[in-house]
Coordinates of C-alpha atoms in Angstrom, one line a residue:
M1 CA 47.9 -21.2 -33.4
K2 CA 44.6 -19.3 -33.0
N3 CA 44.1 -17.8 -29.6
I4 CA 41.7 -19.9 -27.6
T5 CA 39.3 -18.0 -25.4
S6 CA 36.3 -20.4 -24.9
T7 CA 35.9 -23.0 -22.2
I8 CA 36.3 -26.6 -23.6
L9 CA 33.6 -29.0 -22.3
L10 CA 34.0 -32.9 -22.0
S11 CA 31.2 -34.2 -24.0
L12 CA 27.9 -33.7 -25.8
S13 CA 24.6 -33.9 -24.0
I14 CA 23.9 -36.4 -26.7
T15 CA 25.9 -39.0 -24.9
G16 CA 23.4 -39.5 -22.1
G17 CA 23.7 -36.6 -19.6
V18 CA 22.7 -32.9 -20.2
F19 CA 24.9 -30.3 -18.7
T20 CA 23.6 -28.0 -16.1
S21 CA 25.2 -24.7 -15.1
C22 CA 27.0 -26.3 -12.2
D23 CA 28.7 -28.9 -14.4
I24 CA 30.5 -26.3 -16.5
D25 CA 33.4 -25.9 -14.0
R26 CA 34.0 -29.6 -13.5
F27 CA 36.7 -30.3 -15.9
P28 CA 38.2 -33.8 -16.4
N29 CA 41.8 -34.6 -17.1
N30 CA 43.3 -32.9 -20.1
Y31 CA 40.9 -30.0 -19.8
M32 CA 41.6 -26.4 -18.7
A33 CA 39.5 -23.5 -17.6
T34 CA 39.5 -20.4 -19.8
D35 CA 42.1 -18.5 -17.9
Q36 CA 44.5 -21.4 -18.2
V37 CA 44.0 -21.9 -21.9
A38 CA 45.6 -18.7 -23.2
D39 CA 49.0 -19.5 -21.5
N40 CA 48.9 -23.3 -22.3
Q41 CA 47.7 -23.6 -25.9
E42 CA 50.3 -25.9 -27.2
V43 CA 50.0 -28.2 -24.3
L44 CA 46.2 -28.2 -24.4
F45 CA 46.2 -29.1 -28.1
D46 CA 48.4 -32.0 -27.6
N47 CA 46.6 -33.1 -24.6
M48 CA 43.2 -33.0 -26.3
L49 CA 44.6 -34.8 -29.4
N50 CA 45.9 -37.6 -27.0
G51 CA 42.5 -37.5 -25.3
M52 CA 40.7 -38.0 -28.7
Y53 CA 42.7 -41.1 -29.2
A54 CA 42.1 -42.3 -25.7
Q55 CA 38.3 -42.2 -26.4
L56 CA 38.9 -44.7 -29.2
K57 CA 40.4 -47.3 -26.8
T58 CA 37.1 -47.4 -24.7
W59 CA 35.0 -47.1 -27.9
S60 CA 36.7 -50.0 -29.6
D61 CA 35.6 -52.7 -27.1
P62 CA 31.8 -52.3 -27.7
M63 CA 32.5 -51.6 -31.4
H64 CA 34.0 -55.1 -31.8
R65 CA 31.2 -56.8 -29.8
L66 CA 28.5 -55.1 -31.9
G67 CA 30.1 -56.1 -35.2
E68 CA 31.6 -59.7 -34.4
Y69 CA 29.0 -61.1 -32.0
A70 CA 26.2 -60.5 -34.4
G71 CA 27.9 -62.5 -37.1
D72 CA 28.6 -66.1 -37.7
N73 CA 32.3 -66.5 -37.1
M74 CA 31.9 -67.3 -33.4
M75 CA 29.6 -69.0 -30.9
I76 CA 29.2 -68.7 -27.1
R77 CA 29.2 -71.6 -24.7
G78 CA 25.8 -70.7 -23.2
A79 CA 23.4 -68.0 -22.3
S80 CA 24.8 -65.0 -20.5
T81 CA 23.5 -62.2 -18.5
D82 CA 26.0 -59.9 -20.0
A83 CA 24.5 -57.2 -22.2
F84 CA 26.5 -58.3 -25.1
Y85 CA 24.4 -61.6 -25.2
E86 CA 21.7 -59.4 -26.9
F87 CA 24.0 -58.9 -29.9
I88 CA 24.3 -62.6 -30.4
T89 CA 20.7 -63.4 -30.0
Y90 CA 19.3 -60.4 -31.9
S91 CA 17.0 -59.8 -28.9
R92 CA 17.3 -56.1 -29.4
T93 CA 16.6 -53.7 -26.5
P94 CA 17.4 -50.0 -26.1
D95 CA 18.5 -50.5 -22.4
N96 CA 21.9 -52.0 -23.0
Y97 CA 24.9 -50.5 -21.3
R98 CA 27.4 -51.8 -23.8
L99 CA 25.3 -50.1 -26.7
Q100 CA 25.2 -47.0 -24.6
S101 CA 29.1 -47.2 -24.2
F102 CA 29.5 -47.5 -27.9
W103 CA 27.2 -44.5 -28.6
D104 CA 28.8 -42.5 -25.7
Y105 CA 32.3 -42.8 -26.5
G106 CA 31.7 -42.5 -30.3
Y107 CA 30.2 -39.1 -29.7
K108 CA 32.8 -38.1 -27.1
A109 CA 35.4 -38.8 -29.8
I110 CA 33.4 -36.7 -32.2
A111 CA 33.2 -33.9 -29.6
Q112 CA 37.0 -34.1 -28.8
A113 CA 37.8 -34.0 -32.5
S114 CA 35.4 -31.1 -33.2
N115 CA 36.7 -29.0 -30.3
I116 CA 40.1 -29.3 -31.5
I117 CA 39.1 -28.4 -35.0
D118 CA 37.2 -25.4 -33.9
M119 CA 40.0 -24.0 -31.5
A120 CA 42.6 -24.3 -34.2
K121 CA 41.0 -24.2 -37.6
D122 CA 42.5 -20.8 -38.5
T123 CA 46.0 -21.9 -37.9
D124 CA 48.7 -21.5 -40.6
D125 CA 51.2 -24.0 -38.9
P126 CA 51.6 -27.0 -41.3
E127 CA 52.2 -29.4 -38.4
I128 CA 49.1 -28.3 -36.6
K129 CA 47.0 -28.5 -39.9
S130 CA 48.2 -32.0 -40.3
K131 CA 47.1 -32.8 -36.8
L132 CA 43.8 -31.3 -37.5
G133 CA 43.5 -33.7 -40.4
E134 CA 43.8 -36.5 -37.9
C135 CA 40.7 -35.1 -36.0
Y136 CA 38.8 -35.0 -39.3
Y137 CA 39.7 -38.6 -39.8
V138 CA 38.6 -39.7 -36.4
R139 CA 35.3 -37.7 -36.7
G140 CA 34.5 -39.1 -40.2
M141 CA 35.4 -42.6 -39.0
M142 CA 33.0 -42.3 -36.0
Y143 CA 30.1 -41.1 -38.1
F144 CA 30.5 -44.0 -40.4
Y145 CA 30.9 -46.6 -37.6
L146 CA 27.8 -45.2 -35.7
C147 CA 25.7 -45.0 -38.9
R148 CA 26.4 -48.6 -39.9
A149 CA 25.3 -49.7 -36.4
F150 CA 22.3 -47.6 -36.0
G151 CA 21.3 -46.9 -39.6
R152 CA 19.8 -49.2 -42.3
P153 CA 22.2 -50.7 -44.9
Y154 CA 22.8 -47.9 -47.6
Y155 CA 21.0 -49.7 -50.4
Q156 CA 17.8 -49.4 -48.5
A157 CA 16.4 -45.9 -49.1
P158 CA 19.3 -43.9 -47.6
D159 CA 17.5 -40.6 -48.1
K160 CA 14.6 -41.8 -46.0
N161 CA 16.1 -44.0 -43.3
L162 CA 17.7 -42.3 -40.4
G163 CA 21.4 -42.4 -39.6
V164 CA 22.7 -40.6 -36.5
P165 CA 22.7 -36.9 -35.3
I166 CA 25.3 -34.7 -36.8
V167 CA 26.7 -32.6 -34.0
N168 CA 30.1 -31.2 -34.6
G169 CA 31.4 -29.7 -31.3
T170 CA 30.2 -29.2 -27.7
P171 CA 27.9 -26.3 -26.7
S172 CA 29.2 -23.1 -25.3
E173 CA 28.5 -22.0 -21.8
E174 CA 25.9 -19.5 -23.2
E175 CA 24.1 -22.4 -25.1
I176 CA 23.9 -24.8 -22.2
S177 CA 20.8 -23.0 -20.5
N178 CA 18.9 -23.0 -23.8
L179 CA 20.2 -26.2 -25.4
S180 CA 18.7 -27.7 -28.5
L181 CA 20.0 -30.7 -30.3
P182 CA 19.1 -32.0 -33.8
D183 CA 17.3 -35.2 -34.5
R184 CA 19.0 -37.9 -36.5
S185 CA 20.2 -37.1 -40.0
T186 CA 19.3 -39.4 -42.8
V187 CA 21.7 -42.3 -43.6
K188 CA 22.7 -40.4 -46.8
E189 CA 23.5 -37.3 -44.9
T190 CA 25.4 -39.2 -42.3
Y191 CA 27.6 -40.9 -44.9
Q192 CA 28.1 -37.6 -46.7
Q193 CA 29.3 -36.1 -43.4
A194 CA 31.8 -39.0 -43.1
I195 CA 32.9 -38.6 -46.6
N196 CA 33.5 -34.9 -46.2
D197 CA 35.5 -35.3 -43.0
L198 CA 37.6 -38.2 -44.5
R199 CA 38.3 -36.2 -47.6
T200 CA 39.3 -33.2 -45.6
A201 CA 41.7 -35.5 -43.6
E202 CA 43.1 -36.9 -46.8
K203 CA 44.0 -33.3 -47.9
M204 CA 45.2 -31.8 -44.5
I205 CA 47.4 -34.7 -43.4
T206 CA 50.7 -33.9 -44.8
T207 CA 52.9 -35.6 -42.2
P208 CA 54.5 -38.9 -43.9
F209 CA 53.1 -42.1 -42.8
K210 CA 55.0 -43.5 -39.8
N211 CA 53.0 -46.4 -38.4
A212 CA 49.4 -47.4 -37.9
N213 CA 49.1 -46.1 -34.3
T214 CA 47.9 -42.6 -35.5
A215 CA 45.6 -41.4 -38.3
S216 CA 47.3 -40.7 -41.6
K217 CA 46.4 -39.7 -45.2
E218 CA 46.5 -43.4 -46.0
A219 CA 44.2 -44.2 -43.2
A220 CA 41.7 -41.7 -44.6
Q221 CA 41.9 -43.2 -48.0
A222 CA 41.5 -46.8 -46.7
M223 CA 38.4 -45.7 -44.8
L224 CA 37.0 -43.9 -47.8
S225 CA 37.4 -47.2 -49.8
R226 CA 35.3 -48.9 -47.2
V227 CA 32.7 -46.2 -46.9
Y228 CA 32.1 -46.2 -50.7
L229 CA 32.0 -49.9 -50.8
Y230 CA 29.1 -49.8 -48.2
M231 CA 27.4 -47.3 -50.5
S232 CA 27.9 -49.4 -53.7
G233 CA 24.6 -51.2 -53.5
T234 CA 24.1 -55.0 -53.8
Y235 CA 25.7 -57.4 -56.4
Q236 CA 22.3 -57.6 -57.9
N237 CA 21.8 -53.8 -58.0
P238 CA 25.1 -52.2 -57.8
I239 CA 25.8 -48.4 -57.8
K240 CA 28.7 -48.3 -60.1
E241 CA 29.7 -44.8 -59.3
Y242 CA 30.4 -45.7 -55.7
A243 CA 31.9 -49.0 -56.6
D244 CA 34.3 -47.2 -58.8
S245 CA 35.2 -44.8 -55.9
A246 CA 35.9 -47.7 -53.6
R247 CA 38.1 -49.2 -56.3
Y248 CA 39.9 -45.9 -56.7
Y249 CA 40.8 -45.5 -53.1
A250 CA 41.8 -49.2 -52.6
D251 CA 44.1 -48.6 -55.6
L252 CA 45.8 -45.7 -53.8
I253 CA 46.5 -47.9 -50.9
I254 CA 47.6 -51.0 -52.7
N255 CA 50.0 -48.9 -54.9
S256 CA 51.4 -46.9 -52.0
P257 CA 55.1 -47.8 -51.1
Q258 CA 54.1 -47.7 -47.5
F259 CA 52.5 -51.1 -47.4
H260 CA 52.9 -54.5 -48.8
L261 CA 51.4 -58.0 -48.3
V262 CA 53.6 -60.0 -46.0
S263 CA 54.7 -63.7 -46.6
R264 CA 52.3 -66.5 -45.5
E265 CA 54.8 -67.1 -42.6
D266 CA 54.6 -63.6 -41.5
Y267 CA 50.9 -63.3 -41.8
M268 CA 50.6 -66.3 -39.5
K269 CA 52.5 -64.2 -36.9
S270 CA 50.5 -61.1 -37.4
A271 CA 48.4 -61.3 -34.2
R272 CA 51.7 -61.6 -32.4
T273 CA 53.3 -58.7 -34.2
A274 CA 53.0 -55.0 -32.9
P275 CA 51.1 -53.1 -35.5
E276 CA 53.9 -50.4 -35.8
N277 CA 56.0 -53.3 -37.2
Y278 CA 53.4 -54.9 -39.5
P279 CA 53.7 -53.7 -43.1
E280 CA 50.0 -54.3 -43.8
A281 CA 48.7 -52.1 -40.9
I282 CA 47.1 -48.9 -41.9
F283 CA 45.3 -47.8 -38.7
V284 CA 44.7 -49.5 -35.4
I285 CA 43.5 -48.6 -32.0
K286 CA 46.8 -48.9 -30.2
R287 CA 46.6 -50.6 -26.8
L288 CA 49.5 -50.9 -24.4
A289 CA 50.2 -53.4 -21.7
A290 CA 49.9 -50.6 -19.2
D291 CA 46.2 -50.3 -20.2
F292 CA 45.4 -53.5 -18.6
P293 CA 46.3 -53.6 -14.8
G294 CA 45.5 -56.4 -12.6
D295 CA 42.6 -58.8 -14.0
D296 CA 41.7 -56.2 -16.8
Y297 CA 42.8 -58.7 -19.4
Y298 CA 39.7 -60.9 -18.6
Y299 CA 37.5 -58.1 -19.9
G300 CA 39.3 -57.2 -23.0
I301 CA 38.3 -58.5 -26.5
G302 CA 40.5 -61.6 -26.4
G303 CA 39.4 -62.5 -22.9
M304 CA 36.1 -63.9 -24.2
Y305 CA 37.8 -65.9 -27.0
S306 CA 40.5 -67.6 -25.0
N307 CA 42.6 -67.9 -21.8
I308 CA 46.1 -66.7 -22.4
G309 CA 48.7 -66.5 -19.7
G310 CA 46.0 -67.4 -17.2
M311 CA 43.9 -64.5 -18.3
G312 CA 40.4 -64.6 -20.0
W313 CA 37.0 -66.4 -19.6
G314 CA 37.6 -68.4 -22.8
E315 CA 33.8 -68.8 -23.3
M316 CA 33.4 -67.9 -27.1
Y317 CA 34.8 -70.2 -29.7
A318 CA 35.2 -70.3 -33.5
S319 CA 31.9 -71.5 -35.0
A320 CA 31.6 -74.6 -36.8
K321 CA 30.7 -72.6 -39.9
Y322 CA 34.0 -70.8 -39.8
I323 CA 35.9 -74.0 -39.2
D324 CA 34.3 -75.5 -42.1
L325 CA 35.3 -72.7 -44.3
L326 CA 38.9 -73.0 -43.1
N327 CA 38.8 -76.7 -44.0
E328 CA 37.1 -76.2 -47.3
T329 CA 40.2 -76.4 -49.4
K330 CA 41.7 -79.2 -47.3
R331 CA 41.5 -80.1 -43.7
N332 CA 43.7 -78.2 -41.2
D333 CA 45.0 -80.6 -38.8
W334 CA 46.0 -78.6 -35.8
R335 CA 47.5 -81.7 -34.2
K336 CA 50.6 -81.4 -36.3
G337 CA 51.3 -77.8 -35.4
D338 CA 52.1 -75.3 -38.2
D339 CA 52.8 -78.4 -40.6
G340 CA 49.2 -79.1 -40.3
I341 CA 47.9 -75.6 -41.2
V342 CA 46.6 -75.5 -44.7
D343 CA 44.9 -72.1 -44.6
A344 CA 47.0 -69.6 -42.8
R345 CA 43.8 -68.1 -41.2
A346 CA 43.6 -71.4 -39.2
K347 CA 46.7 -70.3 -37.3
F348 CA 44.4 -68.0 -35.3
I349 CA 42.3 -71.0 -34.0
E350 CA 43.7 -73.1 -31.3
P351 CA 41.7 -76.3 -30.4
Q352 CA 42.0 -77.1 -26.7
Y353 CA 42.9 -80.8 -26.7
S354 CA 42.4 -82.8 -23.5
V355 CA 44.8 -85.4 -22.1
D356 CA 44.2 -88.4 -19.8
D357 CA 45.9 -88.8 -16.4
N358 CA 49.1 -90.0 -18.1
G359 CA 49.2 -87.1 -20.4
N360 CA 48.1 -89.0 -23.5
Y361 CA 45.7 -87.8 -26.2
T362 CA 42.5 -89.8 -27.2
E363 CA 41.4 -90.2 -30.7
V364 CA 37.8 -89.5 -31.4
L365 CA 35.4 -89.1 -34.3
R366 CA 33.9 -85.6 -34.0
F367 CA 30.8 -84.7 -35.9
I368 CA 27.7 -82.5 -35.6
T369 CA 24.1 -83.5 -35.3
P370 CA 20.8 -81.8 -34.6
N371 CA 20.1 -82.0 -30.9
A372 CA 17.3 -84.1 -29.4
A373 CA 14.9 -81.1 -29.1
G374 CA 15.3 -80.1 -32.7
T375 CA 16.2 -76.6 -31.8
G376 CA 19.8 -76.5 -32.9
Y377 CA 22.9 -78.5 -33.3
T378 CA 25.3 -80.2 -31.0
Y379 CA 28.9 -81.7 -31.2
V380 CA 29.3 -85.4 -30.7
Q381 CA 32.8 -86.9 -29.8
L382 CA 33.1 -90.7 -29.9
R383 CA 36.2 -92.7 -29.1
V384 CA 37.6 -94.6 -32.1
D385 CA 39.6 -97.9 -32.3
E386 CA 43.1 -97.9 -33.7
E387 CA 42.0 -99.5 -37.0
K388 CA 39.4 -96.7 -37.5
R389 CA 36.6 -99.1 -38.0
E390 CA 34.3 -98.3 -35.2
C391 CA 33.4 -95.7 -32.5
W392 CA 31.7 -96.0 -29.1
T393 CA 30.2 -94.1 -26.3
V394 CA 31.4 -94.7 -22.8
D395 CA 29.4 -95.3 -19.5
E396 CA 29.9 -93.8 -16.1
N397 CA 33.0 -95.8 -15.7
N398 CA 34.5 -94.7 -18.8
K399 CA 34.0 -98.1 -20.3
P400 CA 32.9 -98.7 -24.0
K401 CA 29.1 -98.8 -24.4
D402 CA 27.3 -98.3 -27.6
K403 CA 29.4 -99.2 -30.6
Y404 CA 29.0 -97.7 -34.2
P405 CA 30.9 -98.8 -37.3
I406 CA 32.6 -96.0 -39.3
N407 CA 33.8 -95.7 -42.9
P408 CA 36.2 -93.4 -44.7
Y409 CA 34.5 -90.5 -46.6
T410 CA 36.5 -89.8 -49.8
T411 CA 33.9 -88.3 -52.2
D412 CA 35.6 -84.9 -52.1
R413 CA 38.3 -85.6 -49.5
A414 CA 41.7 -87.2 -49.6
P415 CA 42.2 -90.2 -47.4
E416 CA 44.9 -88.5 -45.3
E417 CA 42.3 -85.9 -44.2
K418 CA 40.7 -88.4 -42.1
Y419 CA 37.0 -87.7 -42.8
Y420 CA 34.7 -90.6 -41.9
T421 CA 31.0 -91.3 -42.0
I422 CA 29.0 -92.8 -39.2
N423 CA 25.4 -93.9 -38.9
Y424 CA 24.3 -92.5 -35.6
N425 CA 20.8 -92.8 -34.1
G426 CA 19.2 -93.5 -37.4
A427 CA 21.0 -90.8 -39.6
T428 CA 24.4 -90.7 -41.4
Y429 CA 26.9 -87.9 -40.5
T430 CA 30.3 -87.0 -41.6
G431 CA 33.1 -86.0 -39.2
V432 CA 36.9 -86.0 -38.6
I433 CA 39.2 -88.1 -36.7
D434 CA 41.0 -85.9 -34.2
Y435 CA 42.1 -85.7 -30.7
E436 CA 39.4 -85.4 -28.0
M437 CA 38.8 -81.8 -27.3
S438 CA 38.0 -80.1 -23.9
L439 CA 34.4 -79.2 -23.6
N440 CA 32.8 -76.1 -22.1
N441 CA 29.1 -76.7 -21.5
G442 CA 29.4 -79.5 -24.1
Y443 CA 31.1 -77.4 -26.7
P444 CA 34.6 -78.1 -28.0
M445 CA 36.8 -75.2 -27.1
F446 CA 38.2 -73.8 -30.4
Y447 CA 40.1 -70.8 -28.9
I448 CA 40.3 -67.7 -31.1
T449 CA 43.6 -66.0 -30.7
K450 CA 43.6 -63.4 -33.4
C451 CA 42.9 -60.8 -30.6
S452 CA 45.6 -62.0 -28.3
R453 CA 49.4 -62.1 -27.8
E454 CA 50.3 -58.8 -29.4
D455 CA 54.0 -58.1 -29.4
N456 CA 54.7 -61.8 -28.7
L457 CA 53.3 -61.3 -25.1
E458 CA 51.5 -64.3 -23.5
S459 CA 48.6 -62.1 -22.7
Q460 CA 45.3 -60.7 -24.1
L461 CA 47.0 -57.6 -25.4
H462 CA 45.5 -56.6 -28.7
S463 CA 45.2 -53.4 -30.7
P464 CA 41.9 -53.6 -32.6
I465 CA 42.3 -53.4 -36.3
I466 CA 40.5 -50.6 -38.2
S467 CA 42.2 -50.9 -41.7
R468 CA 44.8 -53.2 -43.2
L469 CA 46.1 -53.7 -46.7
D470 CA 44.5 -57.1 -47.1
E471 CA 41.0 -55.5 -46.8
M472 CA 42.0 -53.1 -49.6
Y473 CA 42.4 -56.1 -52.0
L474 CA 39.0 -57.5 -51.1
N475 CA 37.4 -54.1 -51.2
R476 CA 38.7 -53.7 -54.8
A477 CA 37.7 -57.3 -55.7
E478 CA 34.2 -56.6 -54.7
A479 CA 34.0 -53.2 -56.5
Y480 CA 35.3 -55.0 -59.7
V481 CA 32.6 -57.6 -59.4
K482 CA 30.0 -54.8 -59.1
L483 CA 31.7 -53.0 -62.1
G484 CA 31.5 -56.2 -64.2
N485 CA 35.2 -56.6 -64.3
L486 CA 35.4 -60.2 -63.1
E487 CA 39.0 -61.0 -64.3
N488 CA 40.5 -58.2 -62.2
A489 CA 38.3 -59.2 -59.3
R490 CA 39.7 -62.8 -59.5
I491 CA 43.2 -61.6 -59.5
D492 CA 42.6 -59.6 -56.3
V493 CA 40.9 -62.6 -54.6
N494 CA 43.6 -64.9 -55.6
E495 CA 46.2 -62.6 -54.2
I496 CA 44.8 -63.1 -50.8
R497 CA 43.8 -66.6 -51.2
T498 CA 47.1 -67.9 -52.5
R499 CA 49.0 -66.1 -49.8
A500 CA 46.8 -67.7 -47.2
I501 CA 46.9 -71.2 -48.8
N502 CA 49.0 -71.9 -51.9
D503 CA 49.0 -71.2 -55.6
E504 CA 46.9 -74.3 -56.3
A505 CA 44.1 -72.7 -54.3
A506 CA 43.7 -70.0 -56.9
Y507 CA 40.4 -69.8 -58.7
D508 CA 40.4 -70.3 -62.5
A509 CA 38.4 -68.0 -64.7
S510 CA 35.4 -70.2 -65.2
T511 CA 35.0 -71.2 -61.5
F512 CA 35.3 -67.6 -60.4
S513 CA 33.0 -66.1 -63.0
A514 CA 30.3 -68.5 -62.1
N515 CA 30.3 -67.6 -58.5
A516 CA 32.1 -64.4 -58.3
A517 CA 30.0 -62.6 -55.5
E518 CA 29.9 -65.7 -53.4
L519 CA 33.7 -66.3 -53.7
V520 CA 34.5 -62.7 -52.9
D521 CA 32.3 -62.7 -49.8
K522 CA 33.8 -66.1 -48.7
E523 CA 37.4 -64.8 -48.9
R524 CA 36.3 -61.6 -47.1
Q525 CA 34.8 -63.7 -44.3
L526 CA 37.9 -65.8 -43.9
E527 CA 40.4 -63.0 -44.1
L528 CA 38.6 -60.4 -41.9
A529 CA 37.1 -62.7 -39.2
Y530 CA 37.2 -61.2 -35.7
Q531 CA 37.7 -57.7 -36.9
A532 CA 34.1 -56.6 -36.3
E533 CA 33.2 -56.7 -40.0
R534 CA 31.1 -59.7 -40.7
S535 CA 27.5 -59.0 -39.7
Y536 CA 27.7 -55.6 -41.5
D537 CA 29.2 -57.2 -44.6
V538 CA 26.3 -59.6 -44.8
F539 CA 23.6 -57.0 -44.5
R540 CA 25.0 -54.3 -46.6
N541 CA 24.9 -56.5 -49.7
G542 CA 21.3 -57.7 -48.9
G543 CA 22.5 -61.0 -47.6
T544 CA 21.1 -63.4 -45.0
L545 CA 22.8 -64.3 -41.9
T546 CA 22.5 -68.1 -41.5
R547 CA 23.7 -69.7 -38.3
Q548 CA 23.2 -73.4 -38.6
Y549 CA 25.7 -74.7 -36.2
P550 CA 26.0 -75.5 -32.5
G551 CA 25.5 -72.9 -29.9
P552 CA 22.7 -71.3 -27.9
H553 CA 22.0 -68.7 -30.3
P554 CA 18.7 -68.8 -32.4
I555 CA 19.0 -70.5 -35.7
D556 CA 16.4 -68.6 -37.5
D557 CA 17.8 -66.8 -40.4
V558 CA 18.2 -63.0 -40.2
L559 CA 17.5 -61.2 -43.4
A560 CA 18.9 -57.8 -44.4
T561 CA 15.3 -56.4 -44.3
D562 CA 14.7 -57.5 -40.7
Y563 CA 14.3 -54.5 -38.3
R564 CA 16.8 -56.1 -36.0
V565 CA 19.7 -55.5 -38.5
T566 CA 20.0 -52.0 -36.9
Y567 CA 20.6 -51.5 -33.1
Y568 CA 18.3 -49.4 -31.1
I569 CA 19.2 -46.0 -30.2
P570 CA 20.2 -46.2 -26.5
Q571 CA 17.2 -45.2 -24.4
T572 CA 19.5 -43.1 -22.0
A573 CA 20.5 -41.0 -25.0
I574 CA 16.9 -40.4 -25.9
N575 CA 16.0 -39.6 -22.4
S576 CA 18.9 -37.1 -22.0
Y577 CA 17.7 -35.0 -25.0
P578 CA 16.8 -31.6 -23.8
N579 CA 13.1 -30.4 -23.8
G580 CA 12.1 -29.4 -27.3
S581 CA 14.6 -31.7 -29.0
T582 CA 13.7 -35.1 -30.4
L583 CA 15.9 -38.2 -30.9
T584 CA 13.9 -40.7 -32.9
Q585 CA 14.1 -44.4 -32.1
N586 CA 14.6 -47.2 -34.7
P587 CA 11.7 -49.3 -35.8
T588 CA 10.4 -52.0 -33.3
S589 CA 9.0 -54.2 -36.0
D590 CA 9.4 -55.1 -39.7
E591 CA 6.4 -52.9 -40.5
G592 CA 8.4 -49.8 -39.7
V593 CA 11.4 -50.6 -42.0
I594 CA 11.7 -48.4 -45.0
L595 CA 13.3 -50.4 -48.0
Q596 CA 12.7 -48.0 -51.0

């Protein structure tokens, strides 16, 4: 390995704190001073590589919240003072500690990867070169994730809109006293940096794929498929060159002997399966039970979605919109256990049914209606008689009060699905007969468990998913639509759809060709829910985020041209820039958005 003679620093000043001369000797764990380095190069290299991956653990928490909370797969029980509530409400501010954490740990991972690359780039050791490829992967991935959060969608003037600063490495001791940092590169330049790094990783990583816990050649190819998909324009105005590149890299993964789609039964167990044992996993941020001492499970990703093993706030639930998507083919009846699961993705949703003092369930008709103030929607649960002829409200003594007749709804539903109509307060609504559900602030608790119970533990253990094989089929399907090859797109969508439901759910050619873009997006939302992809998927294709369902969130539509589509650059990062350097903030109104 190349002899290392320079001091290795922790992070970039870009992360929110400029180094001073007295900081240089303050080394964290996994770092050594110059005189220690020469005698411990191999140990230092491995420690720094482990440190790079460790940065991803902290980074992955805000990464998930930025991507998922801004979408339409979930809702929250009520307003929150936590900084993540801004992600849900689109009330963007630059003073948000979770946003700062996402920025900081993203750039710390970039710094860690760059330092390793710099100190060992001249090595001839094939094993070390392969590990350097892992560093290029992490750096490329970080630039992509940072740019999609802080930069405009690629189809909107990528050569004019700003991405993020490209800073590969930490400053030397001599540079600290006269530090200068670059402003943000354009979106186009940032994407090109990500591509360059990922392609380098693809070439340099020669170690055969072992599992999804570390970066691999295949992980780089999977990420390249996604990056090119983000660059491929909209369905209305595709950039076919990039769509074809997205297809090409998806092909490599789909045709690789390392991965295969699992059965429907095994897919329903995927959240409980350790990623190293799951044949679709390409790259994950591996978490261990040891990462969560004490009550830390409350604060993990799954802790907001459910309470498992006594841990978790359980304050965010599957949205009514997502439940409706799961029930679109046929209603999932969770009362029947796995026998009632029609769409395998419904396995990751667990309604919390309530019981009376005797342990018995109560049947209700549950439906959604605009609330009294007209500012949103609310759930209603009314008890139903055994003959399914009427529902009623109850008084303070739990006695029947107002009664409403109900009728089976069979226009596009089978009788066994138990859909019924009701005339309630002067309007007609359609709902389902189900067990009464426990409420939190008036909202039925549809727990989300896709981010819990890893390795069959009754806990919130979860390794955040970065790339899996199922995404590659959907990447390729979207690319095929943009290339005009609708039949191949249909085949790929049906591959995922029939695995999740059954062969009868496959789209025929005429149905698919009439709504190809919509059907690809719908399958992508169903399959990739709770993996931090949804909000970005909507906006990168020029779509509109519509959240007409119960919850405290604003119900105004968010267009892809809205200035709030991008997050603000954290103010602490701007404030930390050295004198003479500029870090430009994102637009604060639609007037500042550049679209072409």
